[in-house]
Amino acid sequence: MPAASRRTVKFFVSFFLVSALFLHWDGWGEHAIFDFAKALVDEHRLMIDTYADNNVDRLLIQGHYYSNKSIGSALLVAPSYALWKGLYNLVFPKSFRDRDLASTTKFPSPWYSSLAIYDHLSLFERLGRIVVTLGSSTLLGLLTLWLVYRFAGLLGATEWDRWLVVIAFGFGTSVFYWNSDLFQDTMGMW
């Protein structure tokens, strides 16, 4: 492998790890996308009735709740969630999974009467959010940086200039913030 290729791989792995270090979960929007992906994978349906009390980003249509987020976001998140769910079921024994899933607790929201706010998240929920964010927003943001790197090369930029553009774009714009959260903006940018 040439030195430039190794340097490229090292940079992108480093960017992925830095993004992973700053993962965060802002609120309703992330819950809506995550719950929509869970409904698609777990229940094979578009309705989020089971998860409707988790967020305000929902629509009530003919007695069923739907996410008000685009279906494309949920479809991009669903493979990461399915992978995490399969891994979780494979690694942990059923007795642990039953106790863990039951450990997620909620309390009624003081602001919205029909909502509940998480008080404690199970290991499945906490790690699931990390895996889903890394497997969707962070990965797609990283692929966008790779495209910027390649495109700068097509425009005749030197190796140094390509790195400068990628670093400026990756860390100097809102792309970094989007990479570290479950944002549909990163998915749309890709």
CSV table of C-alpha atoms in Angstrom, one decimal:
chain,number,residue,atom,x,y,z
A,1,MET,CA,0.0,0.0,0.0
A,2,PRO,CA,1.5,3.4,-1.0
A,3,ALA,CA,2.3,5.9,1.8
A,4,ALA,CA,-0.4,8.3,0.5
A,5,SER,CA,-3.0,5.5,0.8
A,6,ARG,CA,-1.9,4.6,4.3
A,7,ARG,CA,-2.0,8.3,5.3
A,8,THR,CA,-5.5,8.5,3.8
A,9,VAL,CA,-6.8,5.5,5.8
A,10,LYS,CA,-5.2,6.8,9.0
A,11,PHE,CA,-6.8,10.2,8.5
A,12,PHE,CA,-10.3,8.8,7.9
A,13,VAL,CA,-10.0,6.3,10.8
A,14,SER,CA,-8.8,9.2,13.0
A,15,PHE,CA,-11.7,11.3,11.9
A,16,PHE,CA,-14.1,8.5,12.6
A,17,LEU,CA,-12.7,8.0,16.1
A,18,VAL,CA,-12.8,11.7,16.9
A,19,SER,CA,-16.4,11.9,15.8
A,20,ALA,CA,-17.1,8.8,17.9
A,21,LEU,CA,-15.5,10.5,20.9
A,22,PHE,CA,-17.9,13.5,20.7
A,23,LEU,CA,-21.1,11.5,20.1
A,24,HIS,CA,-24.2,13.2,21.6
A,25,TRP,CA,-27.9,12.9,21.5
A,26,ASP,CA,-29.8,16.2,21.4
A,27,GLY,CA,-33.4,15.2,21.8
A,28,TRP,CA,-36.6,14.7,19.9
A,29,GLY,CA,-35.3,14.5,16.4
A,30,GLU,CA,-32.9,11.7,17.2
A,31,HIS,CA,-35.6,9.9,19.2
A,32,ALA,CA,-37.9,10.1,16.2
A,33,ILE,CA,-35.4,8.7,13.7
A,34,PHE,CA,-34.3,6.0,16.1
A,35,ASP,CA,-37.9,5.0,17.0
A,36,PHE,CA,-38.8,5.0,13.3
A,37,ALA,CA,-35.9,2.6,12.5
A,38,LYS,CA,-36.9,0.4,15.5
A,39,ALA,CA,-40.5,0.2,14.2
A,40,LEU,CA,-39.2,-0.8,10.7
A,41,VAL,CA,-36.8,-3.5,12.0
A,42,ASP,CA,-38.7,-4.8,15.1
A,43,GLU,CA,-42.3,-4.5,13.9
A,44,HIS,CA,-41.9,-4.3,10.1
A,45,ARG,CA,-44.2,-1.3,9.8
A,46,LEU,CA,-44.2,2.4,9.4
A,47,MET,CA,-46.4,3.1,12.4
A,48,ILE,CA,-44.5,4.0,15.6
A,49,ASP,CA,-47.4,3.4,18.0
A,50,THR,CA,-45.2,1.4,20.3
A,51,TYR,CA,-42.7,4.2,20.6
A,52,ALA,CA,-45.1,7.2,20.3
A,53,ASP,CA,-44.6,8.4,23.9
A,54,ASN,CA,-40.8,8.8,23.3
A,55,ASN,CA,-40.9,12.0,21.2
A,56,VAL,CA,-43.0,15.0,20.0
A,57,ASP,CA,-41.9,14.5,16.4
A,58,ARG,CA,-44.9,12.4,15.5
A,59,LEU,CA,-48.2,12.5,13.6
A,60,LEU,CA,-51.5,11.1,14.6
A,61,ILE,CA,-53.3,9.8,11.5
A,62,GLN,CA,-56.5,7.7,11.8
A,63,GLY,CA,-55.6,6.5,15.3
A,64,HIS,CA,-52.0,5.5,14.6
A,65,TYR,CA,-48.8,7.4,15.2
A,66,TYR,CA,-46.2,8.0,12.5
A,67,SER,CA,-42.9,9.7,12.6
A,68,ASN,CA,-42.7,13.1,11.0
A,69,LYS,CA,-39.1,12.4,9.8
A,70,SER,CA,-38.4,11.3,6.3
A,71,ILE,CA,-38.5,7.6,5.7
A,72,GLY,CA,-35.1,7.8,4.0
A,73,SER,CA,-33.4,8.6,7.3
A,74,ALA,CA,-35.0,5.6,9.0
A,75,LEU,CA,-34.1,3.4,6.1
A,76,LEU,CA,-30.4,4.5,6.3
A,77,VAL,CA,-30.4,3.9,10.1
A,78,ALA,CA,-32.3,0.6,10.0
A,79,PRO,CA,-29.3,-1.6,8.9
A,80,SER,CA,-27.1,-0.3,11.8
A,81,TYR,CA,-30.0,-1.0,14.2
A,82,ALA,CA,-30.6,-4.5,12.8
A,83,LEU,CA,-26.9,-5.2,13.1
A,84,TRP,CA,-26.8,-4.0,16.7
A,85,LYS,CA,-29.9,-6.0,17.6
A,86,GLY,CA,-28.5,-9.2,16.1
A,87,LEU,CA,-25.2,-8.7,17.8
A,88,TYR,CA,-26.9,-8.0,21.1
A,89,ASN,CA,-29.0,-11.1,20.8
A,90,LEU,CA,-26.0,-13.2,19.8
A,91,VAL,CA,-23.6,-12.0,22.6
A,92,PHE,CA,-25.9,-11.7,25.6
A,93,PRO,CA,-27.8,-14.6,27.1
A,94,LYS,CA,-31.6,-14.3,27.2
A,95,SER,CA,-31.7,-13.9,31.0
A,96,PHE,CA,-29.5,-10.9,30.8
A,97,ARG,CA,-31.4,-9.4,27.8
A,98,ASP,CA,-34.7,-9.7,29.7
A,99,ARG,CA,-33.3,-8.0,32.8
A,100,ASP,CA,-31.6,-5.3,30.7
A,101,LEU,CA,-34.5,-4.4,28.5
A,102,ALA,CA,-36.8,-4.2,31.6
A,103,SER,CA,-34.3,-1.7,33.2
A,104,THR,CA,-35.2,1.2,30.9
A,105,THR,CA,-37.4,3.5,32.9
A,106,LYS,CA,-39.4,6.6,32.0
A,107,PHE,CA,-41.3,9.3,33.8
A,108,PRO,CA,-44.1,11.5,32.6
A,109,SER,CA,-42.9,14.7,30.8
A,110,PRO,CA,-43.7,17.9,32.8
A,111,TRP,CA,-44.1,19.7,29.4
A,112,TYR,CA,-46.1,17.3,27.3
A,113,SER,CA,-48.9,15.2,28.9
A,114,SER,CA,-48.8,12.4,26.4
A,115,LEU,CA,-45.0,11.9,26.6
A,116,ALA,CA,-42.5,10.1,28.8
A,117,ILE,CA,-38.9,11.0,29.3
A,118,TYR,CA,-36.2,8.4,29.8
A,119,ASP,CA,-34.9,8.3,33.4
A,120,HIS,CA,-32.6,5.3,32.8
A,121,LEU,CA,-31.6,3.6,29.6
A,122,SER,CA,-30.8,-0.1,29.3
A,123,LEU,CA,-27.5,-1.2,27.9
A,124,PHE,CA,-29.3,-2.2,24.7
A,125,GLU,CA,-30.7,1.4,24.3
A,126,ARG,CA,-27.4,3.2,25.2
A,127,LEU,CA,-25.1,1.1,23.0
A,128,GLY,CA,-27.8,1.0,20.3
A,129,ARG,CA,-27.8,4.7,20.0
A,130,ILE,CA,-24.0,4.7,19.7
A,131,VAL,CA,-23.9,2.0,17.1
A,132,VAL,CA,-26.8,3.5,15.1
A,133,THR,CA,-25.1,7.0,15.1
A,134,LEU,CA,-21.7,5.6,14.1
A,135,GLY,CA,-23.2,3.4,11.4
A,136,SER,CA,-25.3,6.1,9.8
A,137,SER,CA,-24.5,9.8,10.5
A,138,THR,CA,-20.8,9.3,11.2
A,139,LEU,CA,-20.1,6.8,8.5
A,140,LEU,CA,-22.0,8.9,5.9
A,141,GLY,CA,-20.2,12.0,7.0
A,142,LEU,CA,-16.9,10.2,6.6
A,143,LEU,CA,-17.9,9.1,3.1
A,144,THR,CA,-18.7,12.7,2.3
A,145,LEU,CA,-15.3,13.7,3.4
A,146,TRP,CA,-13.8,11.0,1.2
A,147,LEU,CA,-15.7,12.4,-1.8
A,148,VAL,CA,-14.5,15.9,-1.0
A,149,TYR,CA,-10.9,14.5,-0.9
A,150,ARG,CA,-11.4,12.7,-4.2
A,151,PHE,CA,-13.1,15.7,-5.9
A,152,ALA,CA,-10.3,18.0,-4.8
A,153,GLY,CA,-7.9,15.6,-6.5
A,154,LEU,CA,-9.9,15.7,-9.7
A,155,LEU,CA,-9.7,19.5,-9.7
A,156,GLY,CA,-5.9,19.2,-9.6
A,157,ALA,CA,-5.2,20.0,-6.0
A,158,THR,CA,-2.0,18.9,-4.5
A,159,GLU,CA,-2.0,16.3,-1.8
A,160,TRP,CA,-1.4,19.0,0.9
A,161,ASP,CA,-4.2,21.1,-0.5
A,162,ARG,CA,-6.6,18.1,-0.6
A,163,TRP,CA,-5.9,17.4,3.1
A,164,LEU,CA,-6.3,21.1,4.0
A,165,VAL,CA,-9.7,21.2,2.2
A,166,VAL,CA,-10.9,17.9,3.9
A,167,ILE,CA,-9.7,19.0,7.4
A,168,ALA,CA,-11.4,22.5,6.9
A,169,PHE,CA,-14.6,20.9,5.7
A,170,GLY,CA,-14.6,18.1,8.3
A,171,PHE,CA,-13.7,20.1,11.4
A,172,GLY,CA,-14.5,23.7,10.4
A,173,THR,CA,-18.1,23.3,9.3
A,174,SER,CA,-21.2,21.9,10.9
A,175,VAL,CA,-20.3,18.6,9.3
A,176,PHE,CA,-18.4,17.6,12.5
A,177,TYR,CA,-21.5,18.4,14.6
A,178,TRP,CA,-23.7,16.4,12.3
A,179,ASN,CA,-21.3,13.4,12.3
A,180,SER,CA,-21.5,13.1,16.0
A,181,ASP,CA,-25.3,13.1,16.3
A,182,LEU,CA,-28.1,11.1,14.6
A,183,PHE,CA,-28.9,13.9,12.2
A,184,GLN,CA,-30.7,13.5,8.9
A,185,ASP,CA,-28.7,16.5,7.7
A,186,THR,CA,-25.6,14.2,7.3
A,187,MET,CA,-27.7,11.6,5.5
A,188,GLY,CA,-29.0,14.3,3.2
A,189,MET,CA,-25.6,15.7,2.6
A,190,TRP,CA,-24.3,12.3,1.5
